[in-house]
Amino acid sequence: MKPTRAGTTENISVSMPAELISELRSRAGRRGVSSYITEAVRHQLAMDGLAEIVASHEEEHGALTEQEIETARRELFAEGDSQDAGRDAA
């Protein structure tokens, strides 16, 4: 196993359709397939966690309203927009 910033790595075998593998290799480029898949899995785990939080909230308080969703969207994405703008200005 190789050491990484988060600990050690482990090799696994993953099967997927050939056309996805072709596109994956094309898109992964220099960063490599393993790195690309690692980031994709991190993203999916974060989305799964968010879905669990929303489901838990809705179970306790009822469905989110459109206003609550829009407020959350603004809070999540407005912060990223201002950070990106600051980077562009530097």
PDB file of C-alpha atoms in Angstrom:
ATOM      1  CA  MET A   1       0.000   0.000   0.000  1.00  0.00           C
ATOM      2  CA  LYS A   2       1.174   3.496  -0.838  1.00  0.00           C
ATOM      3  CA  PRO A   3       1.080   6.294   1.759  1.00  0.00           C
ATOM      4  CA  THR A   4      -1.068   9.316   0.892  1.00  0.00           C
ATOM      5  CA  ARG A   5      -2.023  12.546   2.625  1.00  0.00           C
ATOM      6  CA  ALA A   6      -4.995  10.693   4.121  1.00  0.00           C
ATOM      7  CA  GLY A   7      -3.135   7.521   5.057  1.00  0.00           C
ATOM      8  CA  THR A   8      -2.551   4.456   2.949  1.00  0.00           C
ATOM      9  CA  THR A   9      -4.086   3.377  -0.311  1.00  0.00           C
ATOM     10  CA  GLU A  10      -5.439  -0.003  -1.281  1.00  0.00           C
ATOM     11  CA  ASN A  11      -5.823  -1.516  -4.725  1.00  0.00           C
ATOM     12  CA  ILE A  12      -9.313  -2.635  -5.759  1.00  0.00           C
ATOM     13  CA  SER A  13     -10.728  -4.002  -8.966  1.00  0.00           C
ATOM     14  CA  VAL A  14     -13.647  -2.156 -10.542  1.00  0.00           C
ATOM     15  CA  SER A  15     -15.643  -3.284 -13.557  1.00  0.00           C
ATOM     16  CA  MET A  16     -17.420  -0.791 -15.759  1.00  0.00           C
ATOM     17  CA  PRO A  17     -18.586  -0.518 -19.352  1.00  0.00           C
ATOM     18  CA  ALA A  18     -15.766  -0.145 -21.876  1.00  0.00           C
ATOM     19  CA  GLU A  19     -17.108   3.150 -23.250  1.00  0.00           C
ATOM     20  CA  LEU A  20     -16.918   4.666 -19.763  1.00  0.00           C
ATOM     21  CA  ILE A  21     -13.350   3.479 -19.336  1.00  0.00           C
ATOM     22  CA  SER A  22     -12.376   5.060 -22.642  1.00  0.00           C
ATOM     23  CA  GLU A  23     -13.919   8.401 -21.676  1.00  0.00           C
ATOM     24  CA  LEU A  24     -12.496   8.141 -18.156  1.00  0.00           C
ATOM     25  CA  ARG A  25      -8.959   7.714 -19.467  1.00  0.00           C
ATOM     26  CA  SER A  26      -9.473  10.607 -21.857  1.00  0.00           C
ATOM     27  CA  ARG A  27     -10.773  12.957 -19.157  1.00  0.00           C
ATOM     28  CA  ALA A  28      -8.387  11.880 -16.402  1.00  0.00           C
ATOM     29  CA  GLY A  29      -5.388  12.933 -18.445  1.00  0.00           C
ATOM     30  CA  ARG A  30      -2.199  13.646 -16.513  1.00  0.00           C
ATOM     31  CA  ARG A  31      -3.784  13.416 -13.066  1.00  0.00           C
ATOM     32  CA  GLY A  32      -4.466   9.735 -13.699  1.00  0.00           C
ATOM     33  CA  VAL A  33      -7.426   7.418 -13.513  1.00  0.00           C
ATOM     34  CA  SER A  34      -6.965   6.559  -9.823  1.00  0.00           C
ATOM     35  CA  SER A  35      -6.930  10.218  -8.820  1.00  0.00           C
ATOM     36  CA  TYR A  36      -9.965  10.980 -10.986  1.00  0.00           C
ATOM     37  CA  ILE A  37     -11.957   8.075  -9.536  1.00  0.00           C
ATOM     38  CA  THR A  38     -10.894   8.969  -5.982  1.00  0.00           C
ATOM     39  CA  GLU A  39     -12.234  12.507  -6.404  1.00  0.00           C
ATOM     40  CA  ALA A  40     -15.440  11.207  -8.019  1.00  0.00           C
ATOM     41  CA  VAL A  41     -16.028   8.843  -5.084  1.00  0.00           C
ATOM     42  CA  ARG A  42     -15.305  11.643  -2.560  1.00  0.00           C
ATOM     43  CA  HIS A  43     -17.855  13.821  -4.351  1.00  0.00           C
ATOM     44  CA  GLN A  44     -20.474  11.054  -4.402  1.00  0.00           C
ATOM     45  CA  LEU A  45     -19.945  10.308  -0.702  1.00  0.00           C
ATOM     46  CA  ALA A  46     -20.434  14.006   0.091  1.00  0.00           C
ATOM     47  CA  MET A  47     -23.642  14.056  -1.978  1.00  0.00           C
ATOM     48  CA  ASP A  48     -24.866  10.901  -0.215  1.00  0.00           C
ATOM     49  CA  GLY A  49     -24.149  12.557   3.145  1.00  0.00           C
ATOM     50  CA  LEU A  50     -26.058  15.660   2.091  1.00  0.00           C
ATOM     51  CA  ALA A  51     -29.013  13.521   0.995  1.00  0.00           C
ATOM     52  CA  GLU A  52     -28.983  11.822   4.402  1.00  0.00           C
ATOM     53  CA  ILE A  53     -28.987  15.197   6.171  1.00  0.00           C
ATOM     54  CA  VAL A  54     -31.908  16.418   4.051  1.00  0.00           C
ATOM     55  CA  ALA A  55     -33.854  13.180   4.615  1.00  0.00           C
ATOM     56  CA  SER A  56     -33.290  13.414   8.366  1.00  0.00           C
ATOM     57  CA  HIS A  57     -34.384  17.064   8.410  1.00  0.00           C
ATOM     58  CA  GLU A  58     -37.481  16.322   6.355  1.00  0.00           C
ATOM     59  CA  GLU A  59     -38.391  13.376   8.563  1.00  0.00           C
ATOM     60  CA  GLU A  60     -38.311  15.647  11.600  1.00  0.00           C
ATOM     61  CA  HIS A  61     -39.634  18.922  10.112  1.00  0.00           C
ATOM     62  CA  GLY A  62     -41.426  18.014   6.887  1.00  0.00           C
ATOM     63  CA  ALA A  63     -40.402  18.685   3.311  1.00  0.00           C
ATOM     64  CA  LEU A  64     -38.101  21.605   2.598  1.00  0.00           C
ATOM     65  CA  THR A  65     -39.852  24.581   1.069  1.00  0.00           C
ATOM     66  CA  GLU A  66     -38.703  26.178  -2.168  1.00  0.00           C
ATOM     67  CA  GLN A  67     -37.622  29.207  -0.105  1.00  0.00           C
ATOM     68  CA  GLU A  68     -35.464  27.029   2.197  1.00  0.00           C
ATOM     69  CA  ILE A  69     -33.881  25.343  -0.812  1.00  0.00           C
ATOM     70  CA  GLU A  70     -33.169  28.684  -2.507  1.00  0.00           C
ATOM     71  CA  THR A  71     -31.694  30.120   0.714  1.00  0.00           C
ATOM     72  CA  ALA A  72     -29.425  27.104   1.099  1.00  0.00           C
ATOM     73  CA  ARG A  73     -28.419  27.326  -2.573  1.00  0.00           C
ATOM     74  CA  ARG A  74     -27.470  31.010  -2.181  1.00  0.00           C
ATOM     75  CA  GLU A  75     -25.495  30.312   0.992  1.00  0.00           C
ATOM     76  CA  LEU A  76     -23.645  27.398  -0.572  1.00  0.00           C
ATOM     77  CA  PHE A  77     -22.854  28.971  -3.928  1.00  0.00           C
ATOM     78  CA  ALA A  78     -22.544  32.668  -3.131  1.00  0.00           C
ATOM     79  CA  GLU A  79     -19.631  31.892  -0.815  1.00  0.00           C
ATOM     80  CA  GLY A  80     -17.846  29.974  -3.580  1.00  0.00           C
ATOM     81  CA  ASP A  81     -18.504  32.749  -6.100  1.00  0.00           C
ATOM     82  CA  SER A  82     -16.913  35.416  -3.880  1.00  0.00           C
ATOM     83  CA  GLN A  83     -13.875  33.205  -3.245  1.00  0.00           C
ATOM     84  CA  ASP A  84     -13.479  32.561  -6.967  1.00  0.00           C
ATOM     85  CA  ALA A  85     -13.777  36.285  -7.698  1.00  0.00           C
ATOM     86  CA  GLY A  86     -11.045  37.010  -5.172  1.00  0.00           C
ATOM     87  CA  ARG A  87      -8.780  34.498  -6.833  1.00  0.00           C
ATOM     88  CA  ASP A  88      -9.415  35.982 -10.261  1.00  0.00           C
ATOM     89  CA  ALA A  89      -8.531  39.465  -8.993  1.00  0.00           C
ATOM     90  CA  ALA A  90      -5.194  38.293  -7.554  1.00  0.00           C
TER      91      ALA A  90
END
